[in-house]
mmCIF file of C-alpha atoms in Angstrom:
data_model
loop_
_atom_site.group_PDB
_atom_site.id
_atom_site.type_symbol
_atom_site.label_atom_id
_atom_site.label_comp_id
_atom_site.label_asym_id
_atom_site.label_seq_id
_atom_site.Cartn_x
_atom_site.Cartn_y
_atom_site.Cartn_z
ATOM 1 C CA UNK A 297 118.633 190.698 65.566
ATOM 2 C CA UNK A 298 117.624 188.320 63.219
ATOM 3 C CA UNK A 299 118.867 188.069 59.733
ATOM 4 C CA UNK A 300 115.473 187.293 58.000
ATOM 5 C CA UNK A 301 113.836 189.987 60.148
ATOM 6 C CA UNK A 302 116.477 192.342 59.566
ATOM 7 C CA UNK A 303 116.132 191.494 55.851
ATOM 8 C CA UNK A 304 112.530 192.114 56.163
ATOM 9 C CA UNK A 305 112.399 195.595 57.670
ATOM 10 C CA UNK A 306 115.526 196.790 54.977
ATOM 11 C CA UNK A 307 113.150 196.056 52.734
ATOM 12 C CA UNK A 308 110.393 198.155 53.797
ATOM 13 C CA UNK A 309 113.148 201.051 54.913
ATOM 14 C CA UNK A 310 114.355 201.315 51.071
ATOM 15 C CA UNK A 311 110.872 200.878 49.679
ATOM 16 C CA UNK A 312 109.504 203.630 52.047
ATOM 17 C CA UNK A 313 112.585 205.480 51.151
ATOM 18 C CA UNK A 314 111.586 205.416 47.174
ATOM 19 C CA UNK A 315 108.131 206.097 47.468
ATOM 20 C CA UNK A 316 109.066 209.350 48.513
ATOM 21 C CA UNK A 317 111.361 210.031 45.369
ATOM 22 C CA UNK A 318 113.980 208.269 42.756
ATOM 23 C CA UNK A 319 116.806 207.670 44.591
ATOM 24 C CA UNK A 320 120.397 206.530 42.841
ATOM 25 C CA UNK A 321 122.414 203.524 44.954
ATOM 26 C CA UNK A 322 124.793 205.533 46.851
ATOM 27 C CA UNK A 323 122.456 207.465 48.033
ATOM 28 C CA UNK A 324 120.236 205.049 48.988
ATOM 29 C CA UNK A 325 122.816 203.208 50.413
ATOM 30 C CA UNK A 326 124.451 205.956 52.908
ATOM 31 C CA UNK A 327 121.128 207.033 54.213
ATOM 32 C CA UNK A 328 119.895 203.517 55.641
ATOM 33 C CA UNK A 329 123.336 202.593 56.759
ATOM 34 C CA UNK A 330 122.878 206.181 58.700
ATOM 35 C CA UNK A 331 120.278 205.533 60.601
ATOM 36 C CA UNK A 332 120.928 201.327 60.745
ATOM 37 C CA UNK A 333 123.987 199.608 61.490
ATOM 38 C CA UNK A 334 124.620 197.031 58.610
ATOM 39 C CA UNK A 335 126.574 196.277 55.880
ATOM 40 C CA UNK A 336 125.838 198.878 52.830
ATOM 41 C CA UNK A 337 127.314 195.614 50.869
ATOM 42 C CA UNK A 338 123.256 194.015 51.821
ATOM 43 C CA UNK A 339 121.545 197.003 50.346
ATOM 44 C CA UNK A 340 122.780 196.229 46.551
ATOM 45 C CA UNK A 341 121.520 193.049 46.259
ATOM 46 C CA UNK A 342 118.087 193.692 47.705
ATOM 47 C CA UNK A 343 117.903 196.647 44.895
ATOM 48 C CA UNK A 344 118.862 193.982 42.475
ATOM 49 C CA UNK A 345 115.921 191.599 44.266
ATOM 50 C CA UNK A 346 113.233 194.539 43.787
ATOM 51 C CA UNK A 347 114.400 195.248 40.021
ATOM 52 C CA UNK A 348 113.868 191.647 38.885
ATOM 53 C CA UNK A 349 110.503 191.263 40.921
ATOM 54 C CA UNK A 350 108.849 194.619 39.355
ATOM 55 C CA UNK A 351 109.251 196.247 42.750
ATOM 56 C CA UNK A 352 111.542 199.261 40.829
ATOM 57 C CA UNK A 353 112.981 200.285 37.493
ATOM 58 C CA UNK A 354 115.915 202.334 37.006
ATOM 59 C CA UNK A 355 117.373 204.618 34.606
ATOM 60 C CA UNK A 356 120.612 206.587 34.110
ATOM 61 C CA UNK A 357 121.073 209.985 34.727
ATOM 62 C CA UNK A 358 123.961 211.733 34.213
ATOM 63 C CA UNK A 359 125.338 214.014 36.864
ATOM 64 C CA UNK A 360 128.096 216.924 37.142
ATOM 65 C CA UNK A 361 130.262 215.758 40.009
ATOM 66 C CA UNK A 362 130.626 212.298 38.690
ATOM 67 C CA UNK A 363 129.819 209.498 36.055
ATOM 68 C CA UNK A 364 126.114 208.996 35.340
ATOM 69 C CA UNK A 365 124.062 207.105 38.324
ATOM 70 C CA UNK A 366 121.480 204.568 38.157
ATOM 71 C CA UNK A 367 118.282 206.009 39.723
ATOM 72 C CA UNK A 368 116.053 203.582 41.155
ATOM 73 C CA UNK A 369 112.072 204.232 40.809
ATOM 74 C CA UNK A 370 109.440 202.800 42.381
ATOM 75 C CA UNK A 371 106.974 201.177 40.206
ATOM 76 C CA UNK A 372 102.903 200.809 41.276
ATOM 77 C CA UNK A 373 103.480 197.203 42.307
ATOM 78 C CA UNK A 374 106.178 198.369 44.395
ATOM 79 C CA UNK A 375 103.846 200.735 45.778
ATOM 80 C CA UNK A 376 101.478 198.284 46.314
ATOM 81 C CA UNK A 377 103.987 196.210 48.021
ATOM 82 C CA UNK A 378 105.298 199.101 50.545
ATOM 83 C CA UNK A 379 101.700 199.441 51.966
ATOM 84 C CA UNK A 380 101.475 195.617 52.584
ATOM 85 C CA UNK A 381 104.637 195.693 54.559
ATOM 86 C CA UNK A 382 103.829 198.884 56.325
ATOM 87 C CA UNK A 383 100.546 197.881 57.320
ATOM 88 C CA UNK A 384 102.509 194.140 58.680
ATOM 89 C CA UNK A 385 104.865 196.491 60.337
ATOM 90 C CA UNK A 386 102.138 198.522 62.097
ATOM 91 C CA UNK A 387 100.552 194.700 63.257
ATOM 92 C CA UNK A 388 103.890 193.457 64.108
ATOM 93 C CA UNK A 389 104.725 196.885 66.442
ATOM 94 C CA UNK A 390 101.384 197.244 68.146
ATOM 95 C CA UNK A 391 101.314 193.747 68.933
ATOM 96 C CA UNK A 392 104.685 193.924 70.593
ATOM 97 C CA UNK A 393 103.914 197.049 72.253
ATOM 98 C CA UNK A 394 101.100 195.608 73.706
ATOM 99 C CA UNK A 395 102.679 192.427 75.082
ATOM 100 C CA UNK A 396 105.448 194.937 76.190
ATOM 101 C CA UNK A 397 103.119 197.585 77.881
ATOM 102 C CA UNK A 398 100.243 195.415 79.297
ATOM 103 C CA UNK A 399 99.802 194.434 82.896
ATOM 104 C CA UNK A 400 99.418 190.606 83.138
ATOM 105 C CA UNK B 289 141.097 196.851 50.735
ATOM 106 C CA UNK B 290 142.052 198.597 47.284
ATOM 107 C CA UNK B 291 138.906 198.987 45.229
ATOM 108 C CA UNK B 292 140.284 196.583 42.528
ATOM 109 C CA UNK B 293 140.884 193.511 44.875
ATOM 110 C CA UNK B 294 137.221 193.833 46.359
ATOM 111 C CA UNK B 295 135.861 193.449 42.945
ATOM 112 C CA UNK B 296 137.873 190.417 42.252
ATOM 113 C CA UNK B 297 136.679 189.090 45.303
ATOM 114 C CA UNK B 298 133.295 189.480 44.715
ATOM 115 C CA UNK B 299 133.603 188.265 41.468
ATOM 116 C CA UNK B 300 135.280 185.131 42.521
ATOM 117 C CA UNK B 301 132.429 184.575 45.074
ATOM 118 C CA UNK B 302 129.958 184.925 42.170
ATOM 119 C CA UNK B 303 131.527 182.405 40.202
ATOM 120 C CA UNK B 304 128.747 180.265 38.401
ATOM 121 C CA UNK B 305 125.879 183.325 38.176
ATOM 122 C CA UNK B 306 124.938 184.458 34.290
ATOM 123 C CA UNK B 307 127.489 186.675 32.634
ATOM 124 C CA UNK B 308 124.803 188.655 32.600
ATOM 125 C CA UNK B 309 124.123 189.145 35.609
ATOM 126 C CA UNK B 310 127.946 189.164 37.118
ATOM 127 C CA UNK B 311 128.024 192.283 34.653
ATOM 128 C CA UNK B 312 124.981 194.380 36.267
ATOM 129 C CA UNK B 313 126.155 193.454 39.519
ATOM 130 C CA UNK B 314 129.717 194.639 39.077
ATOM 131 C CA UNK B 315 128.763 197.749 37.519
ATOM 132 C CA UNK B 316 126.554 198.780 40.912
ATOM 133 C CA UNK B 317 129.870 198.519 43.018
ATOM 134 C CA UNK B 318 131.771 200.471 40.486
ATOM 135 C CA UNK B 319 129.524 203.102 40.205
ATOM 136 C CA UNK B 320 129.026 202.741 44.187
ATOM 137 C CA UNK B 321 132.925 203.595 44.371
ATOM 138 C CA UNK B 322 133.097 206.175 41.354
ATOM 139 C CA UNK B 323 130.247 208.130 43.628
ATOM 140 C CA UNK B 324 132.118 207.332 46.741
ATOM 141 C CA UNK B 325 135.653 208.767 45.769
ATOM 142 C CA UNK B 326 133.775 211.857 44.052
ATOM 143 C CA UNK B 327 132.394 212.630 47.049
ATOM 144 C CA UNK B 328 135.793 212.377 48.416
ATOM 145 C CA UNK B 329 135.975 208.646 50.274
ATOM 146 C CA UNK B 330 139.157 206.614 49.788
ATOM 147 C CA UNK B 331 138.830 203.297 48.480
ATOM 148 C CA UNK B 332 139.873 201.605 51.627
ATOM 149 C CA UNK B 333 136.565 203.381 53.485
ATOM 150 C CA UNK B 334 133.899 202.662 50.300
ATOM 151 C CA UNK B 335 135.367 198.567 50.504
ATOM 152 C CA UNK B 336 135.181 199.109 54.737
ATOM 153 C CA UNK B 337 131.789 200.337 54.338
ATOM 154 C CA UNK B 338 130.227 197.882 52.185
ATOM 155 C CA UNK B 339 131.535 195.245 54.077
ATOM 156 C CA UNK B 340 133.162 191.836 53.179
ATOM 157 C CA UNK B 341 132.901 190.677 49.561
ATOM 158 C CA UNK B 342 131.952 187.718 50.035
ATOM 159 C CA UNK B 343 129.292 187.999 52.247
ATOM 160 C CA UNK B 344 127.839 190.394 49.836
ATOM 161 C CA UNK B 345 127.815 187.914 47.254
ATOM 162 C CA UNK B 346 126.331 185.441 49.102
ATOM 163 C CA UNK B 347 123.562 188.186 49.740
ATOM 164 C CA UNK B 348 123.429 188.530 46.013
ATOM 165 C CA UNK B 349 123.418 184.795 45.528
ATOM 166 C CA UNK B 350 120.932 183.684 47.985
ATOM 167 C CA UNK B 351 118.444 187.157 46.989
ATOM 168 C CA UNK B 352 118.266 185.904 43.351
ATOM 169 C CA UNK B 353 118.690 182.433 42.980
ATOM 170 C CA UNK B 354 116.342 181.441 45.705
ATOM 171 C CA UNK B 355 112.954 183.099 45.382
ATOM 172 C CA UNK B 356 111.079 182.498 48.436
ATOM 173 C CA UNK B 357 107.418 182.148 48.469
ATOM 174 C CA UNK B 358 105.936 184.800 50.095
ATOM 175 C CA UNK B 359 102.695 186.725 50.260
ATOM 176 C CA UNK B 360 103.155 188.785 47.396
ATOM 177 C CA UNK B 361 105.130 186.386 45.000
ATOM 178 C CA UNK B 362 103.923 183.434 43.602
ATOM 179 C CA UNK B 363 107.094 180.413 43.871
ATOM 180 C CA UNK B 364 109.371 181.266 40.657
ATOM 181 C CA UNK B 365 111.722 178.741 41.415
ATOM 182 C CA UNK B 366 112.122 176.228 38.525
ATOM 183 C CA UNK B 367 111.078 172.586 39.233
ATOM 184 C CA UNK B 368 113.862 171.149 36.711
ATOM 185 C CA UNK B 369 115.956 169.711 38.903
ATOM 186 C CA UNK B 370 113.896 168.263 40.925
ATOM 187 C CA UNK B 371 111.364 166.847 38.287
ATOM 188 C CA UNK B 372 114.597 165.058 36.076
ATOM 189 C CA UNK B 373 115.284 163.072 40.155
ATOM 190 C CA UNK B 374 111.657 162.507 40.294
ATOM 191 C CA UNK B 375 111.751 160.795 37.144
ATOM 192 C CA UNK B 376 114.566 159.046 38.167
ATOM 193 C CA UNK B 377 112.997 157.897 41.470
ATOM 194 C CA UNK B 378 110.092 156.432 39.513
ATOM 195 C CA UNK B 379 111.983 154.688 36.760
ATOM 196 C CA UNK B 380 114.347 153.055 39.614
ATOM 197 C CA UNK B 381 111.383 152.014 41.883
ATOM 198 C CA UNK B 382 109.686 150.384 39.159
ATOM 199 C CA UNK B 383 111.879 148.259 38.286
ATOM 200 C CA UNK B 384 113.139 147.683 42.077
ATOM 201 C CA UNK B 385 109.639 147.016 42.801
ATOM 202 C CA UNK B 386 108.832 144.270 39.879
ATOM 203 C CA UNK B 387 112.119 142.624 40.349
ATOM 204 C CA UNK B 388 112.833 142.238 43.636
ATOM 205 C CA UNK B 389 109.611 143.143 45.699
ATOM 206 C CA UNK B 390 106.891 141.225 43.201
ATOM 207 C CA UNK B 391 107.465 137.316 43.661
ATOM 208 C CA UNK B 392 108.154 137.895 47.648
ATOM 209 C CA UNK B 393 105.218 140.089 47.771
ATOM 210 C CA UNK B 394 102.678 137.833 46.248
ATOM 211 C CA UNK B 395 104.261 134.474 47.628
ATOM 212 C CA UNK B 396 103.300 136.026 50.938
ATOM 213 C CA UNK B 397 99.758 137.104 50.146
ATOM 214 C CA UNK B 398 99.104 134.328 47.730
ATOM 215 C CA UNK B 399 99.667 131.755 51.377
ATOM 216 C CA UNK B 400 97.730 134.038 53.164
ATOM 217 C CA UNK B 401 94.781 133.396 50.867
ATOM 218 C CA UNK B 402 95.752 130.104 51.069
ATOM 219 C CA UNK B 403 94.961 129.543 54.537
ATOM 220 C CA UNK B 404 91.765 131.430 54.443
ATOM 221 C CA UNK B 405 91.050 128.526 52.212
ATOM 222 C CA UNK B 406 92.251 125.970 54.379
ATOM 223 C CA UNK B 407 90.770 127.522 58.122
ATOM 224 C CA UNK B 408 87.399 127.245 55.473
ATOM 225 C CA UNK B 409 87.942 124.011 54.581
ATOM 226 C CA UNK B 410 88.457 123.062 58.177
ATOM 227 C CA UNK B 411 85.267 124.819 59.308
ATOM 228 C CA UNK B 412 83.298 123.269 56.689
ATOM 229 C CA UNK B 413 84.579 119.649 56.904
ATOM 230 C CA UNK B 414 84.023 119.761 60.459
ATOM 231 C CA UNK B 415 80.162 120.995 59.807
ATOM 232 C CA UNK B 416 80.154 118.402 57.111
ATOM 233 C CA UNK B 417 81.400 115.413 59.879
ATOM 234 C CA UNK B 418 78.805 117.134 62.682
ATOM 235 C CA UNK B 419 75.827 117.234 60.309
ATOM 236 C CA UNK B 420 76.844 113.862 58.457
ATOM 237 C CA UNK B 421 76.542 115.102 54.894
ATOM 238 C CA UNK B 422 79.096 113.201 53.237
ATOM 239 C CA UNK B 423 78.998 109.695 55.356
ATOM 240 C CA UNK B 424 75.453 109.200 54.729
ATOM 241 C CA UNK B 425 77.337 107.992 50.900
ATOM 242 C CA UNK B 426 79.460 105.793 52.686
ATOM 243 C CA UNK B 427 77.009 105.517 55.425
ATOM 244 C CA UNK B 428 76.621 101.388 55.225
ATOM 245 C CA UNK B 429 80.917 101.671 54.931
ATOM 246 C CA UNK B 430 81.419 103.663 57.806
ATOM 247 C CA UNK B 431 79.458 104.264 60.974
ATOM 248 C CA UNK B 432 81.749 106.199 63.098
ATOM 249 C CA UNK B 433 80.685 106.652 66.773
ATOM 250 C CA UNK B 434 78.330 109.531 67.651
ATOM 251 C CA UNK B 435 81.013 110.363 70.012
ATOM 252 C CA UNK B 436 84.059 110.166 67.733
ATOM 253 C CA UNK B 437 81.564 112.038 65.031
ATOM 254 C CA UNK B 438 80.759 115.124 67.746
ATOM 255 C CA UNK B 439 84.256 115.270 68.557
ATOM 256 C CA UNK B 440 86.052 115.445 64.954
ATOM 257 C CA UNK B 441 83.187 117.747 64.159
ATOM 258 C CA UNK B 442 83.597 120.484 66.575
ATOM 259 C CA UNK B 443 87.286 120.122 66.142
ATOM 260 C CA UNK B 444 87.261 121.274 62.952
ATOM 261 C CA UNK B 445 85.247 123.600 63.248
ATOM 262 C CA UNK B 446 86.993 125.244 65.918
ATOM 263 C CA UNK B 447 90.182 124.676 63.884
ATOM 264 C CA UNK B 448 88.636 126.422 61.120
ATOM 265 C CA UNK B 449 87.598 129.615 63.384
ATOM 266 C CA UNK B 450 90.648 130.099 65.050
ATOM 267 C CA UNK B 451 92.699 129.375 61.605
ATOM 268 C CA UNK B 452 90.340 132.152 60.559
ATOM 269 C CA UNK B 453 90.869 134.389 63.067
ATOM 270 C CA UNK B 454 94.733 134.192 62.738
ATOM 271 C CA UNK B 455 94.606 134.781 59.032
ATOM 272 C CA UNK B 456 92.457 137.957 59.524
ATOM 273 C CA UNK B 457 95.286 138.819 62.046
ATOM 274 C CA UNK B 458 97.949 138.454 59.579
ATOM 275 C CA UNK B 459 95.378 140.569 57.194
ATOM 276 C CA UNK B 460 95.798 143.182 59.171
ATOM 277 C CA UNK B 461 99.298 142.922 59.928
ATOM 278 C CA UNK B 462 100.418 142.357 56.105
ATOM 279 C CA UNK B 463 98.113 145.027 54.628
ATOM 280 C CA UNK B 464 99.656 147.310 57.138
ATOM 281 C CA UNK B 465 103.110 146.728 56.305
ATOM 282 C CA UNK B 466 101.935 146.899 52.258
ATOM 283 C CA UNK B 467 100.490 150.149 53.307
ATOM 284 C CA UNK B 468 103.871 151.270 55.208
ATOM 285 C CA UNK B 469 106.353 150.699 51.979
ATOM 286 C CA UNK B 470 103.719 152.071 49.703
ATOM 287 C CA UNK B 471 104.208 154.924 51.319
ATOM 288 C CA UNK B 472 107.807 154.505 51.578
ATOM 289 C CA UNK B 473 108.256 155.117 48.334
ATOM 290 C CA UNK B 474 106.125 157.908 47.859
ATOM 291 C CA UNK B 475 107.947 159.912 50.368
ATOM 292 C CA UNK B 476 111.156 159.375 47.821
ATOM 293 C CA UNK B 477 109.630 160.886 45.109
#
């Protein structure tokens, strides 16, 4: 598949994943590479993409099994930004569908 | 790999990013491994897992040096660079352009004006020898054959207009290859 589509729909995977709740990386990271087959290595930078554009902030929390995590929280631009993509994505997959399911 | 060697390797693939930024970046994949082995991965599965170094970096480099334009983001790349060549470009045509280009440049337009002037002065001598204007001075001097007078005459003329047409030719031609290298050296800014 692609690498800028693939890019594309990680994005909206992690954002969709945050609007639901704060999420810390590892987390984050083992439940997309769950349910998608790339690199968790890709997932870390595009984290690092949505702090510097506004798309999250994070904070440390510290936790009993470990050292403190970095919990990643989606701000209202973010939010803002999810529903763009999601509503592209919904375009993008009827479209497809369409061309797919249509008699010619 | 050992947890220690992937870091070094990622660092060394992030050579030339902001201290700064090296430092966030490396403290992500620590904490990414301290979380890992607490949850009881080995080292060798958490490096496996997040794949090779240095394609991570170049994920990291090409996520945050580059920022694309896209719907939602304006273009926050800085222009520096590429004003400073601009500059450059300008300064360096300017004075390729007065120093070498000028004196062709206007030689070339400066004789095409020049025989505008002379397919005029052909068209208008011959006129002048067809309607007689300037013999009548001389007329008792010279009485040139109506003939000879009709024939000169209409020479010139003709001479004139087709020297005319020609230089509007080369008009064309010349302001078309003016037009071509002034654009030439816009597309190198």
């Amino acid at each position: 598949m692609n690498i800028q589509f693939k890019k594309g729909v990680l994005e909206l995977c992690v954002l969709s994943l945050l609007v639901r709740r704060d999420f810390y990386g590892y987390e984050l990271v083992e439940y997309i590479s769950r349910h998608i087959n790339i690199s968790e290595g890709t997932i870390y930078p595009l984290l690092r993409r949505f702090r510097t554009e506004g798309y999250v902030t994070t904070y440390l929390k510290e936790s009993q099994e470990g050292p403190p995590r970095k919990y990643y929280k989606l701000t209202p631009w973010g939010l803002e930004v999810f529903n763009r993509l999601n509503v592209e994505w919904d375009d993008f997959t009827n479209s497809v569908n369409n061309i797919l399911g249509e008699d010619i | 790999m050992e947890r220690v060697e992937y870091i070094n390797e990622l660092t060394l693939s992030l050579k030339g990013i902001p201290s700064q930024d090296l430092a966030d970046i490396i403290e992500d994949i620590q904490e990414h491994f301290d979380v890992g082995v607490s949850k009881g991965k080995t080292e060798l599965e958490i490096s496996k897992e997040l794949g090779n170094p240095k394609e991570v970096a170049r994920n990291y480099i090409s996520s945050f040096e580059q920022y694309p334009k896209d719907e939602f983001n304006q273009d926050l790349s800085s222009d520096n660079k590429d004003t400073t060549r601009k500059v450059l470009v300008i300064i360096a045509l300017f004075f390729f352009n007065i120093l070498v280009v000028l004196a062709p440049f206007m030689l070339v337009w400066g004789l095409l004006l020049s025989f505008y002037a002379m397919s005029l002065g052909f068209f208008f001598s011959g006129l002048g020898i067809l309607i007689g204007f300037p013999l009548t001075l001389i007329y008792t001097i010279i009485n040139p054959h109506f003939l000879t007078r009709l024939g000169f005459g209409l020479g010139f003329v003709a001479l004139g207009l087709l020297c005319l047409i020609a230089a509007v030719f080369l008009t064309i031609k010349l302001g078309k290859l003016t037009w071509l290298y002034i654009k030439w050296n816009i597309s190198l800014l």
